[in-house]
Every structure is written in structure tokens, then in C-alpha cells.
Coordinates of C-alpha atoms in Angstrom, one line a residue:
Q1 CA 103.3 95.0 92.1
V2 CA 99.8 94.5 93.6
E3 CA 97.1 94.5 90.9
S4 CA 94.6 97.3 91.2
L5 CA 90.9 96.7 91.7
H6 CA 88.3 98.8 90.0
P7 CA 84.9 98.1 91.6
H8 CA 83.3 101.2 90.1
P9 CA 84.4 103.6 87.3
G10 CA 87.2 105.8 88.6
W11 CA 87.7 103.8 91.8
V12 CA 91.2 102.3 92.3
E13 CA 91.7 99.9 95.2
L14 CA 94.2 97.4 96.5
D15 CA 93.3 94.2 98.4
P16 CA 95.0 94.4 101.8
E17 CA 95.4 90.7 102.1
V18 CA 97.1 90.4 98.6
L19 CA 99.4 93.3 99.5
W20 CA 100.3 91.7 102.8
S21 CA 101.1 88.3 101.3
Q22 CA 103.2 89.8 98.5
F23 CA 105.1 92.0 101.0
I24 CA 106.0 89.0 103.1
G25 CA 106.9 87.0 100.0
V26 CA 109.3 89.8 98.8
I27 CA 111.1 89.9 102.1
K28 CA 111.6 86.1 102.2
E29 CA 112.8 86.0 98.6
A30 CA 115.2 88.9 99.2
V31 CA 116.7 87.2 102.2
Q32 CA 117.0 83.9 100.4
A33 CA 118.5 85.5 97.3
A34 CA 121.2 87.1 99.5
G35 CA 122.1 83.7 100.9
L36 CA 121.0 84.7 104.4
Q37 CA 118.6 83.4 107.1
M38 CA 116.1 85.6 108.8
R39 CA 118.0 85.4 112.1
Q40 CA 120.9 87.2 110.4
V41 CA 118.8 90.3 109.5
A42 CA 119.9 93.2 111.8
G43 CA 117.0 95.3 110.9
L44 CA 114.1 95.9 108.4
G45 CA 113.5 99.2 106.6
I46 CA 110.1 99.7 105.0
S47 CA 109.6 102.1 102.0
T48 CA 106.1 102.3 100.8
Q49 CA 103.9 104.2 98.3
R50 CA 102.4 107.4 99.7
G51 CA 98.8 108.6 99.6
T52 CA 97.2 105.1 99.5
F53 CA 95.4 104.4 102.8
I54 CA 93.0 102.1 104.7
T55 CA 90.9 102.3 107.9
W56 CA 90.3 99.4 110.2
H57 CA 88.7 98.5 113.6
K58 CA 91.1 99.1 116.4
R59 CA 89.9 96.2 118.5
T60 CA 89.4 93.5 115.8
G61 CA 91.9 94.7 113.2
K62 CA 89.3 94.2 110.5
P63 CA 89.5 96.7 107.6
F64 CA 86.4 98.8 106.8
H65 CA 87.3 98.8 103.1
N66 CA 90.1 98.0 100.7
F67 CA 93.1 100.3 100.4
I68 CA 92.0 103.4 98.5
S69 CA 94.7 104.3 96.0
W70 CA 96.2 107.8 95.4
Q71 CA 94.9 107.4 91.9
D72 CA 91.3 106.9 93.0
L73 CA 88.7 109.4 91.8
R74 CA 85.7 108.7 94.1
S75 CA 86.2 112.1 95.8
A76 CA 86.0 114.1 92.5
E77 CA 82.6 115.6 93.2
L78 CA 83.6 116.5 96.8
V79 CA 86.8 118.1 95.5
N80 CA 84.9 120.2 92.9
S81 CA 82.3 121.2 95.5
W82 CA 85.0 122.4 98.0
N83 CA 87.2 124.2 95.4
N84 CA 84.1 126.2 94.3
S85 CA 82.8 126.9 97.8
L86 CA 82.5 130.3 99.4
L87 CA 84.0 128.9 102.6
L88 CA 87.3 128.1 100.8
K89 CA 87.4 131.6 99.4
V90 CA 87.0 133.0 102.9
I91 CA 89.8 130.8 104.1
H92 CA 92.0 132.1 101.3
V93 CA 91.3 135.7 102.4
I94 CA 91.9 135.1 106.1
F95 CA 95.3 133.4 105.6
T96 CA 96.4 135.9 102.9
V97 CA 95.9 138.6 105.5
L98 CA 97.6 136.7 108.2
H99 CA 100.6 136.0 105.9
F100 CA 100.8 139.7 104.9
L101 CA 100.7 140.9 108.6
T102 CA 103.1 138.3 110.0
G103 CA 105.3 137.3 107.1
N104 CA 105.1 133.8 108.5
D105 CA 105.3 131.2 105.8
R106 CA 103.1 128.7 107.7
Y107 CA 100.1 130.9 106.6
L108 CA 101.1 130.9 103.0
A109 CA 100.0 127.4 102.1
P110 CA 96.4 127.8 103.5
S111 CA 96.1 131.1 101.6
F112 CA 95.9 129.3 98.3
L113 CA 94.7 125.9 99.5
T114 CA 92.9 123.8 96.8
F115 CA 91.9 120.2 97.0
S116 CA 92.7 117.5 94.5
T117 CA 91.6 113.9 94.0
H118 CA 95.2 112.8 94.8
Q119 CA 95.0 114.0 98.3
T120 CA 94.3 111.6 101.1
S121 CA 92.1 114.2 103.0
M122 CA 89.3 114.2 100.5
K123 CA 89.1 110.5 100.1
L124 CA 89.2 110.1 103.9
S125 CA 86.3 112.6 104.2
W126 CA 84.4 110.4 101.6
V127 CA 85.0 107.3 103.8
F128 CA 83.3 108.9 106.8
K129 CA 80.4 110.2 104.7
N130 CA 79.8 106.8 103.0
I131 CA 81.0 103.9 105.2
H132 CA 78.8 103.7 108.2
E133 CA 80.9 101.2 110.1
A134 CA 84.0 103.4 110.0
E135 CA 81.9 106.4 111.2
E136 CA 80.4 104.5 114.1
A137 CA 83.8 103.0 115.1
A138 CA 85.4 106.5 115.1
K139 CA 82.7 107.7 117.5
K140 CA 83.7 105.1 119.9
N141 CA 87.5 105.7 119.4
N142 CA 87.7 102.4 117.6
C143 CA 88.8 103.5 114.1
C144 CA 92.4 103.4 112.9
F145 CA 93.7 105.2 109.8
G146 CA 96.9 104.3 108.1
T147 CA 98.9 104.7 104.9
V148 CA 100.5 101.5 103.6
D149 CA 103.4 101.7 106.1
T150 CA 101.2 102.0 109.1
W151 CA 99.1 99.0 108.1
L152 CA 102.2 96.9 107.5
L153 CA 103.7 97.9 110.9
Y154 CA 100.4 96.9 112.5
R155 CA 100.3 93.5 110.8
L156 CA 104.0 92.8 111.3
T157 CA 103.6 93.3 115.0
K158 CA 100.2 91.6 115.3
G159 CA 98.6 94.9 116.4
S160 CA 101.2 95.9 119.1
V161 CA 102.6 98.8 117.1
Y162 CA 100.4 101.5 115.6
A163 CA 102.5 104.3 114.2
T164 CA 103.8 106.1 111.1
D165 CA 106.8 108.4 110.4
Y166 CA 107.2 112.0 109.5
S167 CA 107.8 111.5 105.8
N168 CA 104.7 109.4 105.3
A169 CA 102.5 111.7 107.5
S170 CA 103.6 114.9 105.7
S171 CA 102.7 113.2 102.4
T172 CA 99.1 112.8 103.3
G173 CA 98.2 116.5 103.1
I174 CA 96.5 116.1 106.6
F175 CA 99.7 116.5 108.6
E176 CA 100.9 120.1 109.2
P177 CA 104.7 120.1 108.4
F178 CA 105.2 123.5 110.1
T179 CA 103.8 122.4 113.5
K180 CA 104.6 118.7 112.9
C181 CA 101.0 117.7 114.0
W182 CA 97.9 116.3 112.3
N183 CA 95.9 119.3 111.2
P184 CA 92.8 119.8 113.4
T185 CA 91.5 122.8 111.3
L186 CA 91.5 120.8 108.1
C187 CA 89.9 117.8 109.9
N188 CA 87.2 119.9 111.4
L189 CA 86.4 121.4 107.9
L190 CA 86.2 118.0 106.4
S191 CA 84.5 116.2 109.3
I192 CA 87.3 113.8 109.9
P193 CA 87.7 112.7 113.5
M194 CA 91.1 113.4 115.0
S195 CA 91.0 110.2 117.1
I196 CA 91.8 108.0 114.0
Y197 CA 95.5 109.1 113.5
P198 CA 98.5 107.1 114.5
P199 CA 101.4 108.5 116.5
V200 CA 104.2 109.9 114.3
R201 CA 107.8 108.7 115.0
D202 CA 111.2 109.4 113.6
T203 CA 112.0 107.9 110.2
S204 CA 115.1 106.1 111.4
F205 CA 113.8 104.6 114.6
N206 CA 113.3 101.3 116.4
F207 CA 109.6 100.7 115.8
G208 CA 109.7 97.3 117.6
S209 CA 110.1 93.8 116.2
T210 CA 108.0 91.6 113.9
D211 CA 106.0 88.9 115.6
S212 CA 108.2 85.7 115.7
E213 CA 105.5 83.6 114.0
I214 CA 105.8 85.6 110.7
F215 CA 109.5 85.0 109.9
G216 CA 110.3 82.3 112.5
V217 CA 112.3 84.9 114.6
P218 CA 111.6 88.4 115.7
V219 CA 113.1 91.0 113.3
P220 CA 113.7 94.6 114.4
I221 CA 111.8 97.2 112.3
M222 CA 114.4 100.0 112.2
A223 CA 113.0 102.5 109.6
V224 CA 109.7 103.5 107.9
V225 CA 109.8 106.0 105.1
A226 CA 107.7 107.2 102.1
D227 CA 109.1 106.1 98.7
Q228 CA 110.1 109.5 97.3
Q229 CA 111.8 110.6 100.5
S230 CA 113.5 107.2 100.7
A231 CA 114.8 107.6 97.1
M232 CA 116.2 111.0 98.1
F233 CA 118.0 109.4 101.1
G234 CA 119.2 106.6 98.9
E235 CA 120.7 109.1 96.4
C236 CA 122.6 110.7 99.4
C237 CA 120.9 114.0 98.7
F238 CA 121.8 115.1 102.3
H239 CA 122.6 118.8 101.7
P240 CA 120.4 121.9 101.0
G241 CA 120.3 122.3 97.2
D242 CA 120.7 118.6 96.4
V243 CA 118.1 117.6 93.8
K244 CA 116.6 114.1 93.2
L245 CA 114.7 113.3 90.0
T246 CA 112.7 110.1 90.1
M247 CA 111.2 108.9 86.8
G248 CA 108.9 105.9 87.4
T249 CA 105.2 105.7 86.9
G250 CA 105.2 109.4 87.5
G251 CA 108.0 111.9 87.9
F252 CA 109.1 113.6 91.1
W253 CA 111.6 116.4 91.5
N254 CA 112.7 116.8 95.1
V255 CA 114.9 119.6 96.4
N256 CA 116.6 119.4 99.9
T257 CA 115.7 122.7 101.6
G258 CA 117.5 121.8 104.8
E259 CA 116.0 123.3 108.0
H260 CA 113.7 125.6 106.0
L261 CA 110.2 124.7 104.8
F262 CA 109.3 126.5 101.6
A263 CA 105.6 127.0 100.8
S264 CA 104.9 127.9 97.2
R265 CA 101.9 128.6 95.0
G266 CA 101.2 126.2 92.2
S267 CA 103.3 123.2 91.3
L268 CA 105.5 122.8 94.4
Y269 CA 104.6 121.7 97.9
P270 CA 106.6 121.2 101.1
L271 CA 107.3 117.9 102.7
I272 CA 109.3 116.5 105.6
G273 CA 112.1 114.4 104.0
W274 CA 113.1 112.6 107.2
K275 CA 113.6 113.0 110.9
I276 CA 116.5 111.4 112.6
G277 CA 116.8 112.4 116.3
E278 CA 117.0 116.2 116.4
E279 CA 117.6 116.5 112.6
V280 CA 114.6 117.4 110.5
V281 CA 115.2 117.8 106.8
Y282 CA 112.6 119.4 104.6
L283 CA 112.0 119.0 100.9
T284 CA 110.2 120.9 98.2
E285 CA 108.5 118.6 95.7
G286 CA 107.0 119.0 92.2
S287 CA 105.4 116.1 90.4
I288 CA 104.6 115.0 86.8
S289 CA 102.1 112.4 85.9
D290 CA 102.2 110.0 82.9
I291 CA 105.9 109.0 82.6
G292 CA 106.2 105.2 83.0
T293 CA 102.4 104.9 82.5
A294 CA 102.7 106.3 79.0
I295 CA 105.6 104.2 78.1
K296 CA 103.9 101.0 79.4
W297 CA 100.8 101.9 77.4
A298 CA 102.9 102.3 74.2
L299 CA 104.4 98.9 75.0
D300 CA 101.0 97.3 75.5
I301 CA 99.8 98.5 72.1
E302 CA 103.0 97.2 70.6
L303 CA 104.6 100.5 69.4
F304 CA 107.8 98.6 70.4
T305 CA 108.6 95.1 71.7
S306 CA 110.9 96.2 74.5
V307 CA 111.3 99.4 76.6
D308 CA 115.1 99.1 75.9
E309 CA 114.5 99.9 72.2
T310 CA 112.8 103.2 72.8
A311 CA 115.9 105.4 73.1
E312 CA 117.4 104.0 69.9
M313 CA 114.0 104.5 68.1
A314 CA 113.8 108.1 69.2
E315 CA 117.4 108.8 68.2
S316 CA 116.9 107.2 64.8
T317 CA 114.9 110.2 63.6
A318 CA 116.0 113.8 63.7
D319 CA 112.8 115.0 65.2
S320 CA 109.2 113.8 65.8
Q321 CA 108.1 115.4 62.5
G322 CA 105.8 117.7 64.3
V323 CA 104.0 115.0 66.3
C324 CA 103.3 116.0 70.0
F325 CA 102.2 113.7 72.8
I326 CA 99.7 115.3 75.2
P327 CA 99.9 113.4 78.6
G328 CA 96.7 112.4 80.4
L329 CA 96.7 108.6 80.6
Q330 CA 97.3 108.7 84.4
V331 CA 94.7 110.6 86.3
S332 CA 95.5 114.2 86.9
G333 CA 95.0 115.5 90.4
D334 CA 93.9 118.9 89.0
D335 CA 91.8 117.6 86.1
P336 CA 90.4 114.1 86.4
Y337 CA 88.8 114.3 83.0
L338 CA 92.0 115.1 81.0
C339 CA 92.7 112.7 78.1
A340 CA 95.9 111.7 76.4
S341 CA 96.4 112.3 72.7
F342 CA 98.8 112.7 69.8
T343 CA 98.6 115.8 67.6
G344 CA 100.4 116.5 64.3
L345 CA 99.9 113.1 62.8
K346 CA 100.7 112.8 59.1
P347 CA 100.7 110.0 56.5
S348 CA 104.5 109.8 56.9
T349 CA 104.3 109.4 60.7
N350 CA 105.8 106.1 61.9
R351 CA 106.4 104.3 65.2
N352 CA 109.7 106.1 65.7
H353 CA 108.0 109.5 65.5
L354 CA 105.4 108.4 68.1
V355 CA 107.9 107.0 70.5
R356 CA 110.1 110.1 70.2
A357 CA 107.0 112.3 70.9
I358 CA 106.3 110.4 74.1
L359 CA 109.9 110.6 75.3
E360 CA 110.2 114.3 74.3
S361 CA 107.1 115.0 76.4
V362 CA 108.9 113.6 79.5
A363 CA 111.9 115.9 78.9
F364 CA 109.8 118.9 78.2
R365 CA 107.9 118.5 81.4
N366 CA 111.1 118.0 83.3
K367 CA 112.3 121.3 81.8
L368 CA 109.0 123.1 82.9
L369 CA 109.2 121.8 86.4
Y370 CA 113.0 122.6 86.7
D371 CA 112.3 126.2 85.7
I372 CA 109.6 126.5 88.4
I373 CA 112.0 125.1 91.0
V374 CA 114.8 127.6 90.0
K375 CA 112.3 130.5 90.1
K376 CA 110.5 129.5 93.4
V377 CA 113.1 127.8 95.5
H378 CA 115.7 130.4 96.6
I379 CA 118.5 127.9 97.3
P380 CA 121.4 127.4 94.9
L381 CA 120.9 123.9 93.3
R382 CA 123.8 121.5 93.7
T383 CA 123.9 118.0 92.3
I384 CA 121.0 116.5 90.3
R385 CA 120.6 112.7 90.7
A386 CA 118.1 110.6 88.7
D387 CA 116.6 107.3 89.5
G388 CA 113.6 105.2 88.6
G389 CA 113.0 102.9 85.6
V390 CA 112.8 105.7 83.0
S391 CA 116.2 107.0 84.2
N392 CA 117.6 104.0 82.2
N393 CA 116.4 105.7 79.0
S394 CA 119.5 107.6 77.6
F395 CA 117.4 109.7 75.2
V396 CA 115.2 111.2 78.0
M397 CA 118.3 111.7 80.3
Q398 CA 120.4 113.4 77.6
M399 CA 117.5 115.6 76.4
T400 CA 116.7 116.7 80.0
S401 CA 120.3 117.5 80.6
D402 CA 120.4 119.6 77.4
L403 CA 117.2 121.4 78.2
I404 CA 118.1 122.4 81.8
N405 CA 121.8 122.9 80.9
K406 CA 122.9 120.8 83.9
K407 CA 124.8 117.6 84.6
I408 CA 122.7 114.7 85.8
E409 CA 124.1 111.7 87.6
K410 CA 122.5 108.3 87.2
P411 CA 123.3 105.6 89.9
A412 CA 124.3 102.0 89.1
N413 CA 121.1 101.0 91.0
A414 CA 118.0 102.7 89.7
E415 CA 115.7 101.4 92.5
M416 CA 116.6 104.0 95.2
S417 CA 113.6 103.7 97.4
S418 CA 114.6 100.3 98.7
L419 CA 118.2 101.5 99.2
G420 CA 117.1 104.5 101.1
A421 CA 115.1 102.4 103.5
A422 CA 118.1 100.1 104.0
F423 CA 120.4 103.1 104.7
L424 CA 117.9 104.4 107.3
A425 CA 117.5 101.0 108.9
G426 CA 121.3 100.5 109.0
L427 CA 121.8 103.9 110.7
A428 CA 119.2 103.1 113.4
S429 CA 120.6 99.6 114.0
G430 CA 124.2 100.9 114.2
F431 CA 125.3 99.0 111.1
W432 CA 126.5 102.4 109.9
T433 CA 127.4 105.2 112.2
D434 CA 127.0 108.2 110.0
K435 CA 126.0 109.5 106.6
K436 CA 129.6 109.9 105.4
Q437 CA 129.8 106.1 105.3
L438 CA 126.7 106.0 103.1
K439 CA 128.2 108.4 100.6
K440 CA 131.2 106.1 100.1
L441 CA 128.7 103.4 99.0
R442 CA 127.3 105.4 96.1
R443 CA 128.0 104.0 92.7
I444 CA 127.5 106.2 89.6
E445 CA 126.8 104.4 86.4
A446 CA 126.5 107.3 84.0
V447 CA 126.8 111.1 84.0
F448 CA 124.8 113.1 81.4
E449 CA 126.2 116.5 80.5
P450 CA 124.7 119.1 78.2
Q451 CA 125.6 118.4 74.6
K452 CA 123.2 120.7 72.7
D453 CA 122.1 124.2 73.3
S454 CA 118.6 124.2 74.7
E455 CA 117.6 126.6 72.0
E456 CA 117.9 123.8 69.4
Y457 CA 114.8 122.3 71.0
R458 CA 112.9 125.5 71.0
P459 CA 110.7 124.9 67.9
A460 CA 109.7 121.4 69.1
M461 CA 109.0 122.6 72.7
D462 CA 107.0 125.6 71.5
A463 CA 104.8 123.3 69.3
W464 CA 104.3 121.0 72.3
L465 CA 103.5 123.9 74.6
Q466 CA 100.9 125.0 72.1
A467 CA 99.4 121.5 71.9
I468 CA 99.0 121.1 75.6
K469 CA 97.1 124.4 76.0
H470 CA 94.0 122.7 74.6
P471 CA 94.0 119.1 75.9
P472 CA 91.0 117.0 75.0
H473 CA 88.3 116.1 77.6
W474 CA 85.7 113.4 77.2

């Protein structure tokens, strides 16, 4: 975990050199722990965080700034200005009419386009408005843009490979998943030069080999994939209707929509899951902030001494005694000024009630997002598979299963992003020949089935819904 830097209030950055050294260190440690040598590695698969990016000089390789994190708020004023602009309203009208006349879903997303601080596009626009060196280099076609994967590829190959894959590109919000191209209209609107973008390759693909000086031998790089799409692949959610629920720092519900790309208003957005040869798999994604973040905060203030205790603490009390946890510790893309809080505190409130309220808020938000998915995504949902650190919490898992009235599988290995990257690299290198072999490798540790009627949670969820209608801002 690379420590975040905060050079100004609301700014969140990562040092590229620290990230690089930790990345190389992790690979070497993993190979050593497996009892292998680097020359025995058939291929490297890279799964990285999405939405965090950097720009650098094409000729010298020198960065113009640190990595700007997806959590960074420096574009907040730009976001508010655009979302309230007359131009954006005109764009909405034009694309609404085009969608009505053609029925083509590619016009649906622009018809309700709004910007958020999470999006790469706005922060990239900020870079070209505020960092003169990047602007000048772009004018001379000497500026490179990359999410974490692109930067690592560039460094691993000492500048000989400059590329990304479809899963990472589609997660930036600048890449048009319908046309599979960087979006020139959006770039023109935001004054972002089109010359900065890397070529986009298949997800499972031979990107070239690492420079032999780095590991002592050249190692083929056989897959590059965004973390949530990688977790989806690691869970073997290969069929339309398969659902993956990742609960880590935040929460991500992903639905495999097969060959069809669904655009939807509000909480869901379309992504490219992966591209392997002629196969392109699309996903619909909904996200939740403040899951692992809230639990870590509670640990830091010593509400409990170990995360492993939290399920037992929550189960030790029949309810939260009316206490509700309003999320907001992690920056909201829609509302950067939202604050977290507890409501309903009483003299009798104890640690168990507070912990239960935090965990209940996770399950309640899972329920809300699941209901939106059922309503908006017109594909019968099949299996639901959970991963991420919070999936180890039996209270959250059982309550979510009860609320959505569906079975949820939890794998033996909760870190699915790395497994997905390994699967994709193994396919590209010929270690595995098809996805059927991958399915045989799946190991399920637990299956959570509904045990209570969801109506039993109705009073608590109604109280929580009432509480989050008026979240505090300061």
C-alpha cells in the first residue's frame, strides 16, 4: 500500500518512485515466497487501481507531477462549474433528442452526462490548465498520459512499450466504450489534447518483456487489467448475469452484460470488462464509498482491537438500538463536502451498537444498489460472488444475503484482483488453454443463504434511510 501524499487540502497524490519500488519489491517477494526464480516465470499479469493517473515527458520519461489519485479533490471547482453550465444543459438536450430519434444507447450516456471529482477527465483538464510544462510538451506531441498500469508498463520496458488495455481505458471516463476509442468530443470540451493517449490493447495480450536489468532476465508481460474487472475475471464471472461484489476500501457491484453495453441514468455506468481476441465482455458497475475506510477508521479510534472481532460484536446485540451510521469518511464523487456521522446516540449506546451501525450501513447500501441493478439491468441475475477484505465479515455477508434474498458465494481467496490478472496472463501465455480450466480452479470457502425475511430489517433500514436524507456538511 503506497502512502498517500496531501500537499494541499483535498489533494491526494502518490509518489511515482515509491510506487515503482514497492511494485518491484512485491513481485520479487512473491516469486521468492513461491520458491521460484525469475527465469521460471512464464508471464506477468498486472492488476492496478483505476482512475489514478500521471503525465510525463515522452522523450525524457520525467513526470510532470505525482500520480493524482481518484480520491483527489483539486477539480471540485471545475466540476461544479461544468455541472452548472449552460453548455452542459445544451449537450443534454441534443443527445436526448438523438437518443429519442435513433433509439441508439450510445446517445443515452451523454444525455445525462455529469462530472464528478472521481473522474480522470476533470483532473486531467486541471493538469493542462495549471501545469505549464505538461501543456507545452503536449503542444510538441511530447506528453504521455497513463493510469498506473501504463506507467508501470513504460517503466518495466524502459520506455519501449507505451500502452494500456480496454478495461483500464474504459474506467477513465475519457474512453468511449461504444466506439472503443478515446473520446474526441469530451477532450475538445475540456481542452485535453488527443495526442497524449496511449494505444489500447487487448487485456490478455503479449505486451512485450521487462527489461532484463530489472529482474535479471526478461519476463513476458502477458496481461494488464483494471482491479475491479480483474476481480470479476478471478471470480470466473464469465456469463451474462454473473454478479461480482467487491467489498474493500469501497464497494463495487459488477454485472456481466455480455456483448451488450447498458447505459443507465444515475448509479450505474458501463465498462469494458475485458477484451481477449474477438471476445469483448461488457460490465455494468455500481459503487459504494466508505466500506473498508469506515471500518479502518473505527479500528484507528479503538472501537475494537481487531477487525476480526466486529462480526461477533455486531451479533452480540439484537439491534443497533436506533443508532445509524451515515457514511462520508471517503470522499463522495457527487458531494465532496459530505461528512460522516452517527445519529440516534443515547446514554446506553456502547461500542457494540456503534460497530453494528457501521456494518449495517454496508448491508443497507448493498441492498439499495442491488435493487437498482435489478430494476435497470434487464438481464436475469445468476450467481453472486463476493470478494475483498470486508467479505470476510460474516455479519455483513449474512445480512446482505438476507436483504437481497439471494445466495452469495465467498471464495477461499478474498484477493481476487491478483488472481484475475494471473488467469489472464496464464491464458495469454498458453499456461491455460480456455476458461473452463479456470472454473475448475475455483475454491468456495463459504456460501451465505437467506436466513431471515428482509422485512425483519425494515424498521432499522427505514430509520437509516431517514437519517441519510439529511447528511451533515461542514
